[in-house]
mmCIF file of C-alpha atoms and ligand atoms in Angstrom:
data_model
loop_
_atom_site.group_PDB
_atom_site.id
_atom_site.type_symbol
_atom_site.label_atom_id
_atom_site.label_comp_id
_atom_site.label_asym_id
_atom_site.label_seq_id
_atom_site.Cartn_x
_atom_site.Cartn_y
_atom_site.Cartn_z
ATOM 1 C CA UNK X 1 33.029 232.956 -185.491
ATOM 2 C CA UNK X 2 36.485 233.912 -184.203
ATOM 3 C CA UNK X 3 37.077 236.115 -181.166
ATOM 4 C CA UNK X 4 40.285 237.681 -179.948
ATOM 5 C CA UNK X 5 40.579 238.691 -176.298
ATOM 6 C CA UNK X 6 43.490 240.950 -175.402
ATOM 7 C CA UNK X 7 44.578 240.378 -171.815
ATOM 8 C CA UNK X 8 42.975 236.922 -171.637
ATOM 9 C CA UNK X 9 44.990 235.852 -168.590
ATOM 10 C CA UNK X 10 43.401 238.574 -166.454
ATOM 11 C CA UNK X 11 40.301 238.519 -164.308
ATOM 12 C CA UNK X 12 37.738 239.633 -166.914
ATOM 13 C CA UNK X 13 39.570 237.904 -169.783
ATOM 14 C CA UNK X 14 39.310 234.487 -168.177
ATOM 15 C CA UNK X 15 35.577 234.851 -167.475
ATOM 16 C CA UNK X 16 34.932 236.177 -170.984
ATOM 17 C CA UNK X 17 36.835 233.275 -172.548
ATOM 18 C CA UNK X 18 34.674 230.813 -170.585
ATOM 19 C CA UNK X 19 31.516 232.603 -171.705
ATOM 20 C CA UNK X 20 32.455 232.724 -175.397
ATOM 21 C CA UNK X 21 33.613 229.096 -175.477
ATOM 22 C CA UNK X 22 30.253 228.181 -173.934
ATOM 23 C CA UNK X 23 28.620 229.777 -176.986
ATOM 24 C CA UNK X 24 30.763 227.757 -179.385
ATOM 25 C CA UNK X 25 32.902 230.731 -180.423
ATOM 26 C CA UNK X 26 36.535 230.101 -181.380
ATOM 27 C CA UNK X 27 38.690 231.972 -178.864
ATOM 28 C CA UNK X 28 42.254 233.242 -179.136
ATOM 29 C CA UNK X 29 43.797 235.324 -176.385
ATOM 30 C CA UNK X 30 46.857 237.530 -176.187
ATOM 31 C CA UNK X 31 49.199 237.271 -173.259
ATOM 32 C CA UNK X 32 52.561 238.704 -172.276
ATOM 33 C CA UNK X 33 55.543 236.427 -171.882
ATOM 34 C CA UNK X 34 55.503 236.694 -168.064
ATOM 35 C CA UNK X 35 51.707 236.383 -167.544
ATOM 36 C CA UNK X 36 50.451 233.667 -165.224
ATOM 37 C CA UNK X 37 48.148 231.077 -166.793
ATOM 38 C CA UNK X 38 46.464 230.092 -163.536
ATOM 39 C CA UNK X 39 43.059 231.593 -164.384
ATOM 40 C CA UNK X 40 42.825 230.037 -167.847
ATOM 41 C CA UNK X 41 44.688 226.736 -167.509
ATOM 42 C CA UNK X 42 41.393 224.806 -167.426
ATOM 43 C CA UNK X 43 40.440 226.360 -170.803
ATOM 44 C CA UNK X 44 43.685 225.691 -172.639
ATOM 45 C CA UNK X 45 42.610 222.560 -174.485
ATOM 46 C CA UNK X 46 39.755 224.514 -176.073
ATOM 47 C CA UNK X 47 41.363 227.812 -177.057
ATOM 48 C CA UNK X 48 44.508 229.340 -178.543
ATOM 49 C CA UNK X 49 47.013 231.544 -176.782
ATOM 50 C CA UNK X 50 49.173 234.066 -178.588
ATOM 51 C CA UNK X 51 52.178 235.586 -176.879
ATOM 52 C CA UNK X 52 52.123 239.173 -178.068
ATOM 53 C CA UNK X 53 53.385 242.417 -176.560
ATOM 54 C CA UNK X 54 50.903 245.121 -177.555
ATOM 55 C CA UNK X 55 53.712 247.692 -177.333
ATOM 56 C CA UNK X 56 55.268 246.022 -180.393
ATOM 57 C CA UNK X 57 53.345 247.296 -183.427
ATOM 58 C CA UNK X 58 54.801 244.757 -185.839
ATOM 59 C CA UNK X 59 54.071 241.837 -183.537
ATOM 60 C CA UNK X 60 50.477 243.028 -183.197
ATOM 61 C CA UNK X 61 50.084 243.297 -186.957
ATOM 62 C CA UNK X 62 51.555 239.833 -187.500
ATOM 63 C CA UNK X 63 49.203 238.358 -184.929
ATOM 64 C CA UNK X 64 46.154 240.069 -186.429
ATOM 65 C CA UNK X 65 47.113 238.913 -189.916
ATOM 66 C CA UNK X 66 47.272 235.330 -188.581
ATOM 67 C CA UNK X 67 44.025 235.389 -186.637
ATOM 68 C CA UNK X 68 41.808 237.805 -188.618
ATOM 69 C CA UNK X 69 39.220 237.861 -185.805
ATOM 70 C CA UNK X 70 35.546 238.674 -186.307
ATOM 71 C CA UNK X 71 35.309 240.031 -182.771
ATOM 72 C CA UNK X 72 38.003 241.799 -180.743
ATOM 73 C CA UNK X 73 37.480 242.332 -177.023
ATOM 74 C CA UNK X 74 40.186 244.783 -176.004
ATOM 75 C CA UNK X 75 40.638 244.267 -172.265
ATOM 76 C CA UNK X 76 44.429 244.424 -171.824
ATOM 77 C CA UNK X 77 45.359 247.401 -169.650
ATOM 78 C CA UNK X 78 47.100 248.596 -166.512
ATOM 79 C CA UNK X 79 43.896 248.732 -164.475
ATOM 80 C CA UNK X 80 44.923 249.453 -160.875
ATOM 81 C CA UNK X 81 44.223 253.119 -160.149
ATOM 82 C CA UNK X 82 46.868 253.614 -157.377
ATOM 83 C CA UNK X 83 49.620 252.228 -159.624
ATOM 84 C CA UNK X 84 48.817 254.992 -162.098
ATOM 85 C CA UNK X 85 50.108 257.598 -159.619
ATOM 86 C CA UNK X 86 53.310 255.604 -159.059
ATOM 87 C CA UNK X 87 53.844 254.945 -162.777
ATOM 88 C CA UNK X 88 51.852 257.484 -164.770
ATOM 89 C CA UNK X 89 53.985 257.261 -167.911
ATOM 90 C CA UNK X 90 53.837 253.468 -167.966
ATOM 91 C CA UNK X 91 50.053 253.522 -167.473
ATOM 92 C CA UNK X 92 49.639 255.986 -170.360
ATOM 93 C CA UNK X 93 51.950 254.055 -172.659
ATOM 94 C CA UNK X 94 50.452 250.642 -171.954
ATOM 95 C CA UNK X 95 46.851 251.689 -172.150
ATOM 96 C CA UNK X 96 46.993 254.154 -175.026
ATOM 97 C CA UNK X 97 49.806 252.963 -177.302
ATOM 98 C CA UNK X 98 48.760 249.306 -177.040
ATOM 99 C CA UNK X 99 45.328 250.239 -178.328
ATOM 100 C CA UNK X 100 46.737 252.393 -181.128
ATOM 101 C CA UNK X 101 48.732 249.381 -182.340
ATOM 102 C CA UNK X 102 45.644 247.195 -182.265
ATOM 103 C CA UNK X 103 43.443 249.644 -184.188
ATOM 104 C CA UNK X 104 46.251 250.399 -186.637
ATOM 105 C CA UNK X 105 46.569 246.681 -187.371
ATOM 106 C CA UNK X 106 42.821 246.492 -188.068
ATOM 107 C CA UNK X 107 43.164 249.492 -190.406
ATOM 108 C CA UNK X 108 46.285 248.342 -192.258
ATOM 109 C CA UNK X 109 44.931 244.836 -192.807
ATOM 110 C CA UNK X 110 41.521 246.153 -193.842
ATOM 111 C CA UNK X 111 39.760 243.898 -191.325
ATOM 112 C CA UNK X 112 36.021 244.213 -190.721
ATOM 113 C CA UNK X 113 36.369 243.104 -187.079
ATOM 114 C CA UNK X 114 33.959 244.440 -184.487
ATOM 115 C CA UNK X 115 36.000 245.916 -181.643
ATOM 116 C CA UNK X 116 34.818 246.366 -178.065
ATOM 117 C CA UNK X 117 36.947 248.746 -176.026
ATOM 118 C CA UNK X 118 36.679 248.274 -172.271
ATOM 119 C CA UNK X 119 36.613 251.841 -171.008
ATOM 120 C CA UNK X 120 35.864 252.802 -167.419
ATOM 121 C CA UNK X 121 33.563 254.680 -165.061
ATOM 122 C CA UNK X 122 36.754 256.244 -163.646
ATOM 123 C CA UNK X 123 36.599 258.551 -166.661
ATOM 124 C CA UNK X 124 33.698 260.407 -165.002
ATOM 125 C CA UNK X 125 36.026 261.110 -162.061
ATOM 126 C CA UNK X 126 34.654 263.852 -159.879
ATOM 127 C CA UNK X 127 30.866 263.515 -159.927
ATOM 128 C CA UNK X 128 28.455 265.850 -158.120
ATOM 129 C CA UNK X 129 25.946 264.187 -155.768
ATOM 130 C CA UNK X 130 23.065 265.406 -157.949
ATOM 131 C CA UNK X 131 24.618 263.853 -161.095
ATOM 132 C CA UNK X 132 24.193 260.240 -159.940
ATOM 133 C CA UNK X 133 23.310 257.843 -161.425
ATOM 134 C CA UNK X 134 25.602 259.177 -164.156
ATOM 135 C CA UNK X 135 24.610 259.004 -167.786
ATOM 136 C CA UNK X 136 27.013 258.741 -170.717
ATOM 137 C CA UNK X 137 26.476 262.462 -171.331
ATOM 138 C CA UNK X 138 27.949 263.458 -167.948
ATOM 139 C CA UNK X 139 31.098 265.619 -168.115
ATOM 140 C CA UNK X 140 34.362 263.692 -167.735
ATOM 141 C CA UNK X 141 36.420 265.114 -164.842
ATOM 142 C CA UNK X 142 39.275 262.609 -164.401
ATOM 143 C CA UNK X 143 41.232 262.645 -161.139
ATOM 144 C CA UNK X 144 43.808 259.898 -161.774
ATOM 145 C CA UNK X 145 46.328 259.213 -164.540
ATOM 146 C CA UNK X 146 44.475 255.925 -165.072
ATOM 147 C CA UNK X 147 41.246 257.837 -165.776
ATOM 148 C CA UNK X 148 43.017 260.061 -168.302
ATOM 149 C CA UNK X 149 44.451 256.990 -170.062
ATOM 150 C CA UNK X 150 40.942 255.494 -170.291
ATOM 151 C CA UNK X 151 39.532 258.739 -171.719
ATOM 152 C CA UNK X 152 42.234 258.565 -174.381
ATOM 153 C CA UNK X 153 41.282 254.946 -175.173
ATOM 154 C CA UNK X 154 37.622 255.961 -175.287
ATOM 155 C CA UNK X 155 38.195 258.881 -177.673
ATOM 156 C CA UNK X 156 40.667 256.955 -179.820
ATOM 157 C CA UNK X 157 37.856 254.478 -180.355
ATOM 158 C CA UNK X 158 35.567 257.289 -181.422
ATOM 159 C CA UNK X 159 38.228 258.747 -183.713
ATOM 160 C CA UNK X 160 38.920 255.422 -185.500
ATOM 161 C CA UNK X 161 35.182 254.968 -185.965
ATOM 162 C CA UNK X 162 34.761 258.446 -187.441
ATOM 163 C CA UNK X 163 37.932 258.525 -189.533
ATOM 164 C CA UNK X 164 38.076 254.960 -190.826
ATOM 165 C CA UNK X 165 34.566 253.628 -190.204
ATOM 166 C CA UNK X 166 35.817 250.875 -187.879
ATOM 167 C CA UNK X 167 33.078 249.033 -185.993
ATOM 168 C CA UNK X 168 34.045 250.191 -182.523
ATOM 169 C CA UNK X 169 31.832 249.880 -179.458
ATOM 170 C CA UNK X 170 32.942 251.598 -176.273
ATOM 171 C CA UNK X 171 31.709 250.546 -172.852
ATOM 172 C CA UNK X 172 32.245 252.510 -169.660
ATOM 173 C CA UNK X 173 32.151 249.667 -167.187
ATOM 174 C CA UNK X 174 31.688 250.469 -163.510
ATOM 175 C CA UNK X 175 33.430 248.460 -160.765
ATOM 176 C CA UNK X 176 33.199 244.735 -161.254
ATOM 177 C CA UNK X 177 34.239 241.904 -159.012
ATOM 178 C CA UNK X 178 33.875 238.198 -158.356
ATOM 179 C CA UNK X 179 36.017 235.055 -158.191
ATOM 180 C CA UNK X 180 39.596 235.538 -159.534
ATOM 181 C CA UNK X 181 39.546 239.307 -158.945
ATOM 182 C CA UNK X 182 43.103 240.562 -158.396
ATOM 183 C CA UNK X 183 43.943 240.855 -154.718
ATOM 184 C CA UNK X 184 44.827 244.551 -154.961
ATOM 185 C CA UNK X 185 41.201 245.575 -155.650
ATOM 186 C CA UNK X 186 38.982 246.459 -152.738
ATOM 187 C CA UNK X 187 36.476 243.609 -152.276
ATOM 188 C CA UNK X 188 38.974 240.936 -153.276
ATOM 189 C CA UNK X 189 41.619 242.401 -150.978
ATOM 190 C CA UNK X 190 39.250 242.352 -148.009
ATOM 191 C CA UNK X 191 37.991 238.844 -148.837
ATOM 192 C CA UNK X 192 41.552 237.551 -149.051
ATOM 193 C CA UNK X 193 42.506 239.168 -145.734
ATOM 194 C CA UNK X 194 39.461 237.557 -144.066
ATOM 195 C CA UNK X 195 40.257 234.131 -145.534
ATOM 196 C CA UNK X 196 43.860 234.463 -144.282
ATOM 197 C CA UNK X 197 42.650 235.430 -140.803
ATOM 198 C CA UNK X 198 40.230 232.460 -140.743
ATOM 199 C CA UNK X 199 43.113 230.163 -141.604
ATOM 200 C CA UNK X 200 45.229 231.603 -138.789
ATOM 201 C CA UNK X 201 47.759 233.057 -141.240
ATOM 202 C CA UNK X 202 47.256 236.641 -139.993
ATOM 203 C CA UNK X 203 46.176 238.323 -136.742
ATOM 204 C CA UNK X 204 42.444 239.226 -136.677
ATOM 205 C CA UNK X 205 42.815 242.752 -138.067
ATOM 206 C CA UNK X 206 41.331 243.864 -141.383
ATOM 207 C CA UNK X 207 43.345 246.717 -142.914
ATOM 208 C CA UNK X 208 41.304 249.139 -144.974
ATOM 209 C CA UNK X 209 41.627 252.417 -146.884
ATOM 210 C CA UNK X 210 38.917 254.991 -147.610
ATOM 211 C CA UNK X 211 35.680 253.373 -146.416
ATOM 212 C CA UNK X 212 33.560 256.445 -147.272
ATOM 213 C CA UNK X 213 33.917 255.950 -151.027
ATOM 214 C CA UNK X 214 30.770 254.834 -152.847
ATOM 215 C CA UNK X 215 30.898 252.519 -155.839
ATOM 216 C CA UNK X 216 28.607 250.621 -158.198
ATOM 217 C CA UNK X 217 29.622 246.946 -158.334
ATOM 218 C CA UNK X 218 28.558 244.398 -160.957
ATOM 219 C CA UNK X 219 29.450 240.708 -160.921
ATOM 220 C CA UNK X 220 32.094 239.918 -163.557
ATOM 221 C CA UNK X 221 29.918 237.107 -164.934
ATOM 222 C CA UNK X 222 27.203 239.672 -165.699
ATOM 223 C CA UNK X 223 29.825 241.975 -167.227
ATOM 224 C CA UNK X 224 31.139 239.394 -169.701
ATOM 225 C CA UNK X 225 27.581 238.558 -170.719
ATOM 226 C CA UNK X 226 27.113 242.289 -171.368
ATOM 227 C CA UNK X 227 30.272 242.433 -173.521
ATOM 228 C CA UNK X 228 29.048 239.573 -175.668
ATOM 229 C CA UNK X 229 25.589 241.165 -176.080
ATOM 230 C CA UNK X 230 27.203 244.505 -176.923
ATOM 231 C CA UNK X 231 28.882 242.963 -179.965
ATOM 232 C CA UNK X 232 25.552 241.838 -181.439
ATOM 233 C CA UNK X 233 23.338 244.729 -180.467
ATOM 234 C CA UNK X 234 25.228 247.968 -179.872
ATOM 235 C CA UNK X 235 25.850 250.663 -182.429
ATOM 236 C CA UNK X 236 29.321 251.343 -183.714
ATOM 237 C CA UNK X 237 30.744 254.657 -182.506
ATOM 238 C CA UNK X 238 28.494 254.749 -179.440
ATOM 239 C CA UNK X 239 29.406 254.681 -175.766
ATOM 240 C CA UNK X 240 27.478 252.661 -173.169
ATOM 241 C CA UNK X 241 27.548 252.482 -169.375
ATOM 242 C CA UNK X 242 27.603 248.974 -167.926
ATOM 243 C CA UNK X 243 26.626 249.145 -164.274
ATOM 244 C CA UNK X 244 24.235 247.812 -161.659
ATOM 245 C CA UNK X 245 22.736 251.211 -160.822
ATOM 246 C CA UNK X 246 23.212 250.452 -157.122
ATOM 247 C CA UNK X 247 25.378 252.395 -154.730
ATOM 248 C CA UNK X 248 27.473 250.676 -152.045
ATOM 249 C CA UNK X 249 29.693 252.383 -149.525
ATOM 250 C CA UNK X 250 32.998 250.574 -149.034
ATOM 251 C CA UNK X 251 32.107 250.125 -145.334
ATOM 252 C CA UNK X 252 29.102 248.080 -146.553
ATOM 253 C CA UNK X 253 31.446 245.795 -148.511
ATOM 254 C CA UNK X 254 33.282 245.176 -145.233
ATOM 255 C CA UNK X 255 30.072 244.618 -143.262
ATOM 256 C CA UNK X 256 28.734 242.038 -145.732
ATOM 257 C CA UNK X 257 32.016 240.128 -146.014
ATOM 258 C CA UNK X 258 32.409 240.048 -142.228
ATOM 259 C CA UNK X 259 28.848 238.762 -141.845
ATOM 260 C CA UNK X 260 29.931 235.597 -143.738
ATOM 261 C CA UNK X 261 32.862 234.993 -141.433
ATOM 262 C CA UNK X 262 32.814 233.165 -138.136
ATOM 263 C CA UNK X 263 35.865 234.878 -136.629
ATOM 264 C CA UNK X 264 35.959 238.167 -134.700
ATOM 265 C CA UNK X 265 37.841 240.742 -136.714
ATOM 266 C CA UNK X 266 38.684 244.357 -135.896
ATOM 267 C CA UNK X 267 39.012 247.008 -138.587
ATOM 268 C CA UNK X 268 42.005 249.332 -138.819
ATOM 269 C CA UNK X 269 42.752 252.131 -141.259
ATOM 270 C CA UNK X 270 46.015 251.679 -143.145
ATOM 271 C CA UNK X 271 47.097 255.139 -144.316
ATOM 272 C CA UNK X 272 49.176 253.694 -147.151
ATOM 273 C CA UNK X 273 45.892 252.596 -148.764
ATOM 274 C CA UNK X 274 44.608 256.185 -149.060
ATOM 275 C CA UNK X 275 44.931 257.838 -152.477
ATOM 276 C CA UNK X 276 46.146 261.320 -153.486
ATOM 277 C CA UNK X 277 42.605 261.849 -154.818
ATOM 278 C CA UNK X 278 39.758 259.374 -154.689
ATOM 279 C CA UNK X 279 36.498 259.475 -156.609
ATOM 280 C CA UNK X 280 33.841 259.960 -153.889
ATOM 281 C CA UNK X 281 30.847 258.453 -155.629
ATOM 282 C CA UNK X 282 30.256 256.501 -158.827
ATOM 283 C CA UNK X 283 26.856 255.062 -159.658
ATOM 284 C CA UNK X 284 25.896 254.327 -163.237
ATOM 285 C CA UNK X 285 22.730 254.720 -165.265
ATOM 286 C CA UNK X 286 22.741 251.759 -167.657
ATOM 287 C CA UNK X 287 19.372 252.476 -169.306
ATOM 288 C CA UNK X 288 20.965 253.242 -172.712
ATOM 289 C CA UNK X 289 22.663 249.820 -172.715
ATOM 290 C CA UNK X 290 19.496 248.102 -171.460
ATOM 291 C CA UNK X 291 17.403 249.656 -174.235
ATOM 292 C CA UNK X 292 19.915 248.554 -176.848
ATOM 293 C CA UNK X 293 20.531 245.002 -175.612
ATOM 294 C CA UNK X 294 17.940 244.033 -172.982
ATOM 295 C CA UNK X 295 20.833 243.304 -170.570
ATOM 296 C CA UNK X 296 20.314 243.593 -166.841
ATOM 297 C CA UNK X 297 22.620 242.476 -164.051
ATOM 298 C CA UNK X 298 21.362 239.199 -162.534
ATOM 299 C CA UNK X 299 23.759 238.194 -159.768
ATOM 300 C CA UNK X 300 23.016 239.909 -156.431
ATOM 301 C CA UNK X 301 25.796 241.850 -154.697
ATOM 302 C CA UNK X 302 25.666 239.550 -151.641
ATOM 303 C CA UNK X 303 26.085 236.449 -153.820
ATOM 304 C CA UNK X 304 29.197 237.882 -155.450
ATOM 305 C CA UNK X 305 30.679 238.654 -152.036
ATOM 306 C CA UNK X 306 30.003 235.082 -150.873
ATOM 307 C CA UNK X 307 31.575 233.647 -154.036
ATOM 308 C CA UNK X 308 34.600 235.912 -153.673
ATOM 309 C CA UNK X 309 35.208 234.886 -150.064
ATOM 310 C CA UNK X 310 34.810 231.213 -150.971
ATOM 311 C CA UNK X 311 37.196 231.715 -153.894
ATOM 312 C CA UNK X 312 39.911 232.925 -151.499
ATOM 313 C CA UNK X 313 39.119 230.171 -148.970
ATOM 314 C CA UNK X 314 39.693 227.612 -151.768
ATOM 315 C CA UNK X 315 42.837 229.314 -153.007
ATOM 316 C CA UNK X 316 44.323 229.134 -149.512
ATOM 317 C CA UNK X 317 43.153 225.587 -148.802
HETATM 318 C C1 F7E L 401 35.834 251.060 -162.785
HETATM 319 C C2 F7E L 401 37.171 250.990 -162.141
HETATM 320 O O1 F7E L 401 37.076 250.087 -161.027
HETATM 321 C C3 F7E L 401 38.296 249.820 -160.360
HETATM 322 O O2 F7E L 401 38.866 251.010 -159.840
HETATM 323 P P1 F7E L 401 38.680 251.483 -158.330
HETATM 324 O O3 F7E L 401 37.324 252.050 -158.144
HETATM 325 O O4 F7E L 401 39.832 252.333 -157.997
HETATM 326 O O5 F7E L 401 38.721 250.070 -157.553
HETATM 327 P P2 F7E L 401 39.337 249.594 -156.162
HETATM 328 O O6 F7E L 401 38.731 248.290 -155.894
HETATM 329 O O7 F7E L 401 40.822 249.657 -156.163
HETATM 330 O O8 F7E L 401 38.822 250.715 -155.140
HETATM 331 C C4 F7E L 401 37.470 251.002 -154.935
HETATM 332 C C5 F7E L 401 37.291 251.981 -153.797
HETATM 333 O O9 F7E L 401 37.629 251.327 -152.582
HETATM 334 C C6 F7E L 401 38.462 252.180 -151.787
HETATM 335 N N1 F7E L 401 39.232 251.369 -150.845
HETATM 336 C C7 F7E L 401 39.127 251.379 -149.502
HETATM 337 N N2 F7E L 401 40.001 250.529 -148.948
HETATM 338 C C8 F7E L 401 40.681 249.956 -149.992
HETATM 339 C C9 F7E L 401 41.706 248.982 -150.022
HETATM 340 O O10 F7E L 401 42.207 248.504 -149.007
HETATM 341 N N3 F7E L 401 42.151 248.624 -151.270
HETATM 342 C C10 F7E L 401 41.621 249.167 -152.436
HETATM 343 N N4 F7E L 401 42.071 248.763 -153.637
HETATM 344 N N5 F7E L 401 40.638 250.106 -152.395
HETATM 345 C C11 F7E L 401 40.196 250.481 -151.194
HETATM 346 C C12 F7E L 401 39.278 252.927 -152.817
HETATM 347 O O11 F7E L 401 39.889 254.079 -152.251
HETATM 348 C C13 F7E L 401 38.217 253.207 -153.865
HETATM 349 O O12 F7E L 401 37.495 254.359 -153.483
HETATM 350 C C14 F7E L 401 39.284 249.218 -161.346
HETATM 351 O O13 F7E L 401 38.771 248.025 -161.863
HETATM 352 C C15 F7E L 401 39.559 250.197 -162.478
HETATM 353 O O14 F7E L 401 40.354 249.555 -163.455
HETATM 354 C C16 F7E L 401 38.270 250.664 -163.076
HETATM 355 O O15 F7E L 401 38.192 250.890 -164.270
#
């Protein structure tokens, strides 16, 4: 069986590649010319890399004609919410047009590939306190350009399923973290700051943004397992939440990370980290996905935090 992972050099892509290779699946990944290989270098002997800009429709079609994958995990995206306010047009173009090119290539080549589209809990946006844990049927009230781009990806998936009968599975994945998480995202950013302080590279001050926000975090290793199971068990055209069902305030993320550190650290708000609008609470109901696949998250929140801090300690060693 052949799998294609778009955005393989990223955080989720590298973990998914490891997981699929472990199952004996042939893996090819797309990357951009300037992408760093540091997360996947250890996998290179066992998989193929394809330099392909998803903005280039012809390049995408050529690549798909070469690979003809059975499974396509579409992960490539501009995924940092704050950047979507700075560069809304770029976020829209990357996330939406890249996917159009991919699905068009599947259509034009008449491929029977199963496609998983990594959509996001950000699509729910503003959620009322009495709507949590949110189900897939919750209204979508996006409050960032990123969220709007993900809704477009989500509904494009539905449209290509309905119009052309493509085997498209959409997942709305809630926050996920773990080793290799990009340093701009909350838990990884805090873990890196702590590791730098421990090493004496920074004064003992942890800079934070909105600590009142509440999020549902799943370990990335559980998420990639879910993506693989989705391909075998989920129904085409359907949408599934992937979440832990547990709510954590951002101040709790700080408390847990600090409890693993031996140094005294003070916390300071950095106003540049606050957003024009921030989703207050996101907690997911993953019962639809559980019923379809039997998947449950296995790695405890505290374990992920420990692994993340140790990841940064090793990176700085
Ligand atoms: C599901 C969804 O998950 C992610 O989006 P996100 O929720 O925006 O993730 P984040 O880690 O940037 O922020 C989480 C929360 O934490 C607050 N927060 C406080 N202080 C800092 C801080 O210092 N840095 C950051 N980044 N956030 C902070 C921040 O204001 C927000 O309320 C992406 O993977 C996205 O692609 C996706 O799809």
